[in-house]
CSV table of C-alpha atoms and ligand atoms in Angstrom, one decimal:
chain,number,residue,atom,x,y,z
A,11,MET,CA,-14.9,17.6,-30.2
A,12,LEU,CA,-15.9,13.7,-28.7
A,13,TYR,CA,-13.4,11.5,-29.5
A,14,ILE,CA,-15.4,8.3,-28.0
A,15,GLY,CA,-14.4,4.6,-28.2
A,16,CYS,CA,-12.6,1.7,-26.6
A,17,HIS,CA,-10.3,-1.3,-26.3
A,18,LEU,CA,-10.2,-3.2,-29.0
A,19,SER,CA,-7.9,-6.7,-29.9
A,20,SER,CA,-5.1,-6.2,-32.7
A,21,SER,CA,-5.3,-9.6,-34.1
A,22,LYS,CA,-6.3,-8.8,-37.7
A,23,GLY,CA,-4.2,-5.8,-37.7
A,24,PHE,CA,-5.0,-1.7,-37.5
A,25,LEU,CA,-7.0,-1.4,-40.7
A,26,ALA,CA,-9.3,-4.8,-39.2
A,27,MET,CA,-9.3,-1.9,-35.9
A,28,GLY,CA,-10.0,1.1,-37.2
A,29,LYS,CA,-13.1,0.0,-39.3
A,30,GLN,CA,-14.5,-2.1,-35.6
A,31,ALA,CA,-14.1,1.1,-33.7
A,32,TYR,CA,-16.5,2.8,-37.0
A,33,ASP,CA,-18.6,-0.2,-37.4
A,34,ILE,CA,-19.7,0.5,-33.3
A,35,GLY,CA,-19.7,3.9,-33.7
A,36,ALA,CA,-16.3,5.2,-32.3
A,37,ASN,CA,-13.7,7.6,-34.1
A,38,THR,CA,-10.7,6.8,-31.6
A,39,PHE,CA,-9.5,2.7,-30.1
A,40,GLN,CA,-7.5,1.8,-27.7
A,41,PHE,CA,-5.0,-1.3,-28.2
A,42,PHE,CA,-2.4,-3.8,-26.6
A,43,THR,CA,1.2,-3.6,-28.3
A,44,ARG,CA,1.3,-7.0,-27.7
A,45,ASN,CA,-0.3,-9.9,-25.6
A,46,PRO,CA,-1.0,-8.4,-22.6
A,47,ARG,CA,0.3,-11.2,-20.3
A,48,GLY,CA,3.8,-10.7,-22.3
A,49,GLY,CA,5.5,-12.3,-25.1
A,50,ALA,CA,6.6,-11.3,-28.7
A,51,ALA,CA,5.0,-8.5,-30.8
A,52,LYS,CA,3.1,-9.4,-34.2
A,53,SER,CA,5.1,-8.4,-37.8
A,54,VAL,CA,3.9,-5.0,-38.7
A,55,ASP,CA,2.4,-4.8,-42.2
A,56,PRO,CA,3.2,-1.6,-43.7
A,57,ASP,CA,0.7,-1.4,-46.6
A,58,ASP,CA,-1.7,-2.5,-42.9
A,59,ILE,CA,-0.6,0.1,-41.4
A,60,SER,CA,-1.0,3.0,-44.5
A,61,ALA,CA,-4.1,2.0,-45.1
A,62,PHE,CA,-5.2,1.8,-41.5
A,63,LEU,CA,-4.3,5.4,-41.8
A,64,ASP,CA,-6.0,6.5,-44.7
A,65,PHE,CA,-9.4,4.5,-42.9
A,66,SER,CA,-8.6,7.5,-39.9
A,67,LYS,CA,-8.3,10.2,-41.7
A,68,GLU,CA,-11.3,9.5,-43.8
A,69,HIS,CA,-13.8,8.7,-41.1
A,70,ASN,CA,-12.0,12.1,-38.8
A,71,PHE,CA,-10.5,9.2,-35.8
A,72,GLY,CA,-8.4,11.1,-33.4
A,73,LYS,CA,-5.6,9.6,-31.8
A,74,ILE,CA,-4.9,6.7,-30.8
A,75,VAL,CA,-3.8,5.0,-27.5
A,76,ALA,CA,-1.3,1.4,-27.5
A,77,HIS,CA,-1.7,-0.1,-24.0
A,78,ALA,CA,1.8,-1.8,-23.0
A,79,PRO,CA,1.1,-5.2,-21.7
A,80,TYR,CA,0.1,-5.5,-18.2
A,81,THR,CA,4.1,-7.7,-17.3
A,82,LEU,CA,5.8,-5.2,-18.7
A,83,ASN,CA,7.0,-3.4,-14.7
A,84,ALA,CA,9.0,-0.8,-15.3
A,85,CYS,CA,9.9,-0.8,-11.4
A,86,ALA,CA,10.3,-4.1,-10.5
A,87,ALA,CA,13.1,-5.5,-8.2
A,88,ASP,CA,14.9,-8.9,-10.6
A,89,GLU,CA,16.6,-6.9,-13.8
A,90,ASN,CA,16.4,-9.5,-15.4
A,91,ILE,CA,12.2,-8.0,-15.2
A,92,ARG,CA,13.8,-4.7,-15.9
A,93,ARG,CA,14.8,-6.0,-19.0
A,94,PHE,CA,12.4,-7.5,-20.5
A,95,ALA,CA,10.3,-3.7,-19.4
A,96,ARG,CA,12.8,-1.8,-21.2
A,97,GLU,CA,13.4,-3.6,-24.7
A,98,THR,CA,9.5,-4.2,-24.6
A,99,PHE,CA,8.9,-0.8,-24.4
A,100,ALA,CA,11.8,0.6,-27.2
A,101,ASP,CA,10.5,-2.2,-29.2
A,102,ASP,CA,6.7,-1.0,-29.0
A,103,LEU,CA,8.2,2.8,-29.3
A,104,LYS,CA,9.9,2.0,-32.5
A,105,ARG,CA,6.4,-0.3,-33.5
A,106,MET,CA,4.6,3.0,-32.8
A,107,ASP,CA,7.5,5.8,-35.4
A,108,MET,CA,4.7,4.4,-38.0
A,109,LEU,CA,1.8,5.4,-36.6
A,110,PRO,CA,3.7,9.5,-35.8
A,111,GLY,CA,1.9,11.7,-33.0
A,112,ASN,CA,-0.6,9.3,-31.1
A,113,TYR,CA,-0.3,7.9,-27.6
A,114,TYR,CA,1.8,4.6,-25.6
A,115,ASN,CA,-0.2,4.3,-22.6
A,116,PHE,CA,1.6,2.3,-19.2
A,117,HIS,CA,1.4,1.3,-16.3
A,118,PRO,CA,3.8,3.5,-13.9
A,119,GLY,CA,4.2,-0.3,-12.0
A,120,SER,CA,4.5,-1.7,-8.9
A,121,HIS,CA,7.7,-1.8,-6.3
A,122,VAL,CA,6.7,-5.1,-4.4
A,123,LYS,CA,9.0,-4.2,-1.4
A,124,GLN,CA,11.1,-1.7,-2.9
A,125,GLY,CA,9.3,1.2,-2.0
A,126,VAL,CA,7.7,4.4,-3.3
A,127,GLU,CA,11.3,6.5,-3.4
A,128,LYS,CA,12.9,2.4,-4.7
A,129,GLY,CA,10.0,2.3,-7.7
A,130,ILE,CA,10.0,5.9,-8.9
A,131,GLU,CA,14.3,6.1,-9.2
A,132,LEU,CA,13.1,2.5,-10.8
A,133,ILE,CA,10.4,4.4,-14.0
A,134,VAL,CA,12.9,7.3,-14.3
A,135,ASP,CA,15.5,4.7,-15.0
A,136,THR,CA,13.7,3.1,-17.6
A,137,LEU,CA,11.7,5.7,-19.2
A,138,ASP,CA,15.9,7.6,-19.4
A,139,SER,CA,16.5,4.6,-21.5
A,140,VAL,CA,13.5,4.5,-24.2
A,141,LEU,CA,12.8,7.3,-24.5
A,142,ARG,CA,14.8,9.8,-27.3
A,143,GLU,CA,14.9,13.1,-28.9
A,144,ASP,CA,13.5,12.0,-32.3
A,145,LEU,CA,10.6,10.0,-30.3
A,146,LYS,CA,7.0,10.1,-32.5
A,147,THR,CA,4.8,9.5,-29.7
A,148,THR,CA,4.1,10.7,-26.5
A,149,VAL,CA,4.1,9.0,-23.3
A,150,LEU,CA,1.0,8.2,-21.3
A,151,LEU,CA,1.4,6.9,-17.5
A,152,GLU,CA,-1.1,5.9,-16.4
A,153,THR,CA,-2.9,7.0,-13.5
A,154,MET,CA,-3.7,3.9,-10.9
A,155,ALA,CA,-5.5,2.6,-8.2
A,156,GLY,CA,-3.1,1.5,-5.6
A,157,LYS,CA,-3.9,-2.1,-6.0
A,158,GLY,CA,-0.5,-3.6,-4.3
A,159,SER,CA,2.1,-1.6,-4.0
A,160,GLU,CA,1.5,0.1,-7.3
A,161,ILE,CA,3.1,3.4,-8.2
A,162,GLY,CA,0.8,6.1,-10.0
A,163,ARG,CA,-2.1,6.3,-6.9
A,164,THR,CA,-1.1,9.5,-6.4
A,165,PHE,CA,-1.0,12.5,-9.0
A,166,GLU,CA,2.1,13.2,-6.1
A,167,GLU,CA,3.7,10.5,-7.5
A,168,ILE,CA,2.9,10.7,-11.5
A,169,ARG,CA,4.2,14.6,-10.6
A,170,GLU,CA,7.9,13.3,-9.8
A,171,ILE,CA,9.0,11.5,-11.7
A,172,ILE,CA,7.9,13.4,-14.9
A,173,ASP,CA,9.6,15.8,-13.3
A,174,ARG,CA,12.8,13.5,-12.6
A,175,VAL,CA,13.6,12.7,-16.3
A,176,LYS,CA,15.6,13.6,-19.3
A,177,MET,CA,12.9,14.7,-21.6
A,178,PRO,CA,9.5,15.4,-20.3
A,179,GLU,CA,8.5,17.0,-23.2
A,180,LYS,CA,7.8,13.2,-24.3
A,181,LEU,CA,5.4,12.8,-21.5
A,182,GLY,CA,1.0,12.8,-20.8
A,183,VAL,CA,-1.0,11.3,-18.6
A,184,CYS,CA,-3.9,9.1,-19.0
A,185,LEU,CA,-6.5,9.4,-16.1
A,186,ASP,CA,-8.6,6.7,-15.8
A,187,THR,CA,-11.9,6.8,-13.8
A,188,CYS,CA,-11.6,3.3,-12.1
A,189,HIS,CA,-8.8,4.3,-11.0
A,190,ILE,CA,-8.7,7.6,-9.9
A,191,PHE,CA,-12.5,6.3,-7.9
A,192,ASP,CA,-10.6,3.3,-6.2
A,193,GLY,CA,-7.3,5.4,-5.3
A,194,GLY,CA,-9.4,7.9,-3.5
A,195,TYR,CA,-10.4,10.8,-5.7
A,196,ASP,CA,-13.5,11.8,-5.9
A,197,ILE,CA,-15.4,11.8,-9.0
A,198,VAL,CA,-18.4,11.5,-8.0
A,199,ASN,CA,-19.0,14.5,-5.4
A,200,SER,CA,-16.2,17.3,-6.5
A,201,LEU,CA,-14.8,16.2,-10.1
A,202,ASP,CA,-14.0,20.2,-9.8
A,203,GLY,CA,-12.2,19.7,-6.8
A,204,VAL,CA,-10.4,16.8,-8.4
A,205,VAL,CA,-9.7,18.0,-11.6
A,206,GLU,CA,-8.3,21.3,-9.9
A,207,GLU,CA,-5.9,18.8,-7.9
A,208,PHE,CA,-4.7,17.3,-11.1
A,209,ASP,CA,-3.7,21.0,-13.0
A,210,ARG,CA,-2.6,21.7,-9.6
A,211,VAL,CA,-0.2,19.1,-8.6
A,212,ILE,CA,0.5,17.6,-12.3
A,213,GLY,CA,-0.6,20.7,-14.7
A,214,LEU,CA,-3.7,20.3,-17.0
A,215,ASP,CA,-1.5,20.2,-20.4
A,216,ARG,CA,-0.4,17.1,-19.5
A,217,LEU,CA,-3.4,15.5,-19.7
A,218,LYS,CA,-4.2,13.4,-22.7
A,219,ALA,CA,-6.4,10.4,-22.5
A,220,VAL,CA,-9.6,9.0,-20.2
A,221,HIS,CA,-10.2,5.2,-19.5
A,222,LEU,CA,-13.9,5.4,-18.9
A,223,ASN,CA,-14.8,3.3,-16.4
A,224,ASP,CA,-17.5,3.0,-13.9
A,225,SER,CA,-15.6,0.9,-10.5
A,226,MET,CA,-17.1,-2.7,-9.1
A,227,ASN,CA,-15.2,-1.4,-6.0
A,228,VAL,CA,-15.9,2.5,-3.1
A,229,LEU,CA,-14.6,5.3,-3.1
A,230,GLY,CA,-10.5,4.5,-2.1
A,231,SER,CA,-10.8,1.4,-2.3
A,232,HIS,CA,-7.4,0.9,-3.5
A,233,LYS,CA,-9.4,-2.3,-5.5
A,234,ASP,CA,-8.4,-2.3,-9.6
A,235,ARG,CA,-12.1,-3.8,-10.9
A,236,HIS,CA,-13.7,-1.7,-13.9
A,237,GLN,CA,-17.8,-1.5,-14.1
A,238,LYS,CA,-20.6,-0.9,-16.8
A,239,LEU,CA,-20.8,2.5,-17.3
A,240,GLY,CA,-23.7,3.6,-14.7
A,241,GLU,CA,-23.8,0.0,-13.1
A,242,GLY,CA,-20.4,0.5,-10.3
A,243,ASN,CA,-20.1,2.8,-7.9
A,244,ILE,CA,-19.3,6.0,-9.7
A,245,GLY,CA,-22.3,6.0,-12.1
A,246,ALA,CA,-23.5,7.3,-15.6
A,247,ASP,CA,-24.1,10.9,-14.7
A,248,ALA,CA,-20.5,11.7,-12.7
A,249,LEU,CA,-18.7,10.0,-15.3
A,250,MET,CA,-20.7,12.0,-18.1
A,251,ALA,CA,-19.9,14.7,-15.9
A,252,VAL,CA,-16.4,14.1,-16.8
A,253,VAL,CA,-16.7,13.7,-20.7
A,254,ASN,CA,-18.5,17.0,-20.0
A,255,HIS,CA,-16.4,18.3,-18.4
A,256,PRO,CA,-14.4,21.2,-20.7
A,257,ALA,CA,-10.7,19.8,-18.7
A,258,PHE,CA,-11.1,17.1,-20.9
A,259,ASP,CA,-12.3,18.7,-24.2
A,260,SER,CA,-11.5,16.7,-27.1
A,261,LEU,CA,-9.3,13.8,-25.5
A,262,PRO,CA,-9.8,10.4,-26.8
A,263,PHE,CA,-12.1,8.6,-24.3
A,264,ASN,CA,-11.3,4.5,-24.8
A,265,LEU,CA,-13.8,2.0,-22.5
A,266,GLU,CA,-12.2,-0.8,-20.8
A,267,THR,CA,-15.9,-1.6,-18.8
A,268,PRO,CA,-16.1,-5.7,-19.1
A,269,ASN,CA,-18.2,-5.7,-22.6
A,270,ASP,CA,-18.1,-7.8,-26.2
A,271,ILE,CA,-18.5,-5.4,-28.8
A,272,GLU,CA,-21.9,-4.9,-28.9
A,273,GLY,CA,-21.9,-3.8,-24.9
A,274,TYR,CA,-19.1,-1.5,-26.1
A,275,LYS,CA,-21.6,-0.2,-29.2
A,276,ALA,CA,-24.5,0.5,-26.6
A,277,GLU,CA,-21.4,2.6,-23.8
A,278,ILE,CA,-20.9,4.9,-27.3
A,279,ALA,CA,-24.3,5.8,-28.3
A,280,PHE,CA,-25.1,6.6,-24.6
A,281,VAL,CA,-21.7,8.4,-24.4
A,282,LYS,CA,-22.9,10.4,-27.4
A,283,GLU,CA,-26.3,11.0,-27.0
A,284,HIS,CA,-25.8,12.7,-23.3
A,285,TYR,CA,-22.2,14.6,-24.5
A,286,LYS,CA,-23.9,17.8,-24.8
A,287,GLN,CA,-22.1,20.2,-27.0
B,326,FE,FE1,-4.3,0.6,-17.7
B,327,FE,FE1,-7.0,2.0,-18.3
B,328,ZN,ZN1,-7.7,-1.3,-14.2
């Protein structure tokens, strides 16, 4: 089963996102829980949520992905920034309880000058303070390009975070194709090898979602600049090999490519056309 969608603006609510996704041929989507640069979240309208749940069921949508704001840094050196991360994280997860069974994706964080070990320790502390037994959402750690001092550039770093939290059963991984390519994982020449490595280090059972992006930069560049499908250094063939790989079967794929809505519509059509089932 193919679940394909893209990042959508959440400004008009959930039903509007569902309808927009449907209109462009999508059956999943991703959205920011609030302004990506931070700030207050909009209040959630229960009627909008229930209308969306009906609509997404009627149109056989897959799981949707909420994305935390970029300003959320769970391993900042400044305690005030970490407090903002905990409060935002907890508040977002509370809202997500209204959409049970979906995903909340976040960037593990940037340790700045504290070092990877300290960064991982602070991320684990943040997760331990926001994960709870009755959580209805799976929290996804996104694989990162390793720009600056980003944590999550290797599968081992992600694994260490999962191993050390008190409730690892609440965690999964979102694999971003641009990020892992920029991080040095050669999905162009060795997709099977990368999948095997992911399985060996993290475990494929943790893989819950994919960000389907081409990259403006080269393998191992640690840059993180997304490109349209087929216009970057990963290329359409390698990206479609990801979509068609059995390890990725039935995962929600979301495009975060530099596109307007018409561009997304065309890319979704392209992916569907090249999906072999
Ligand atoms: Fe992201
Ligand atoms: Fe991403
Ligand atoms: Zn990115």
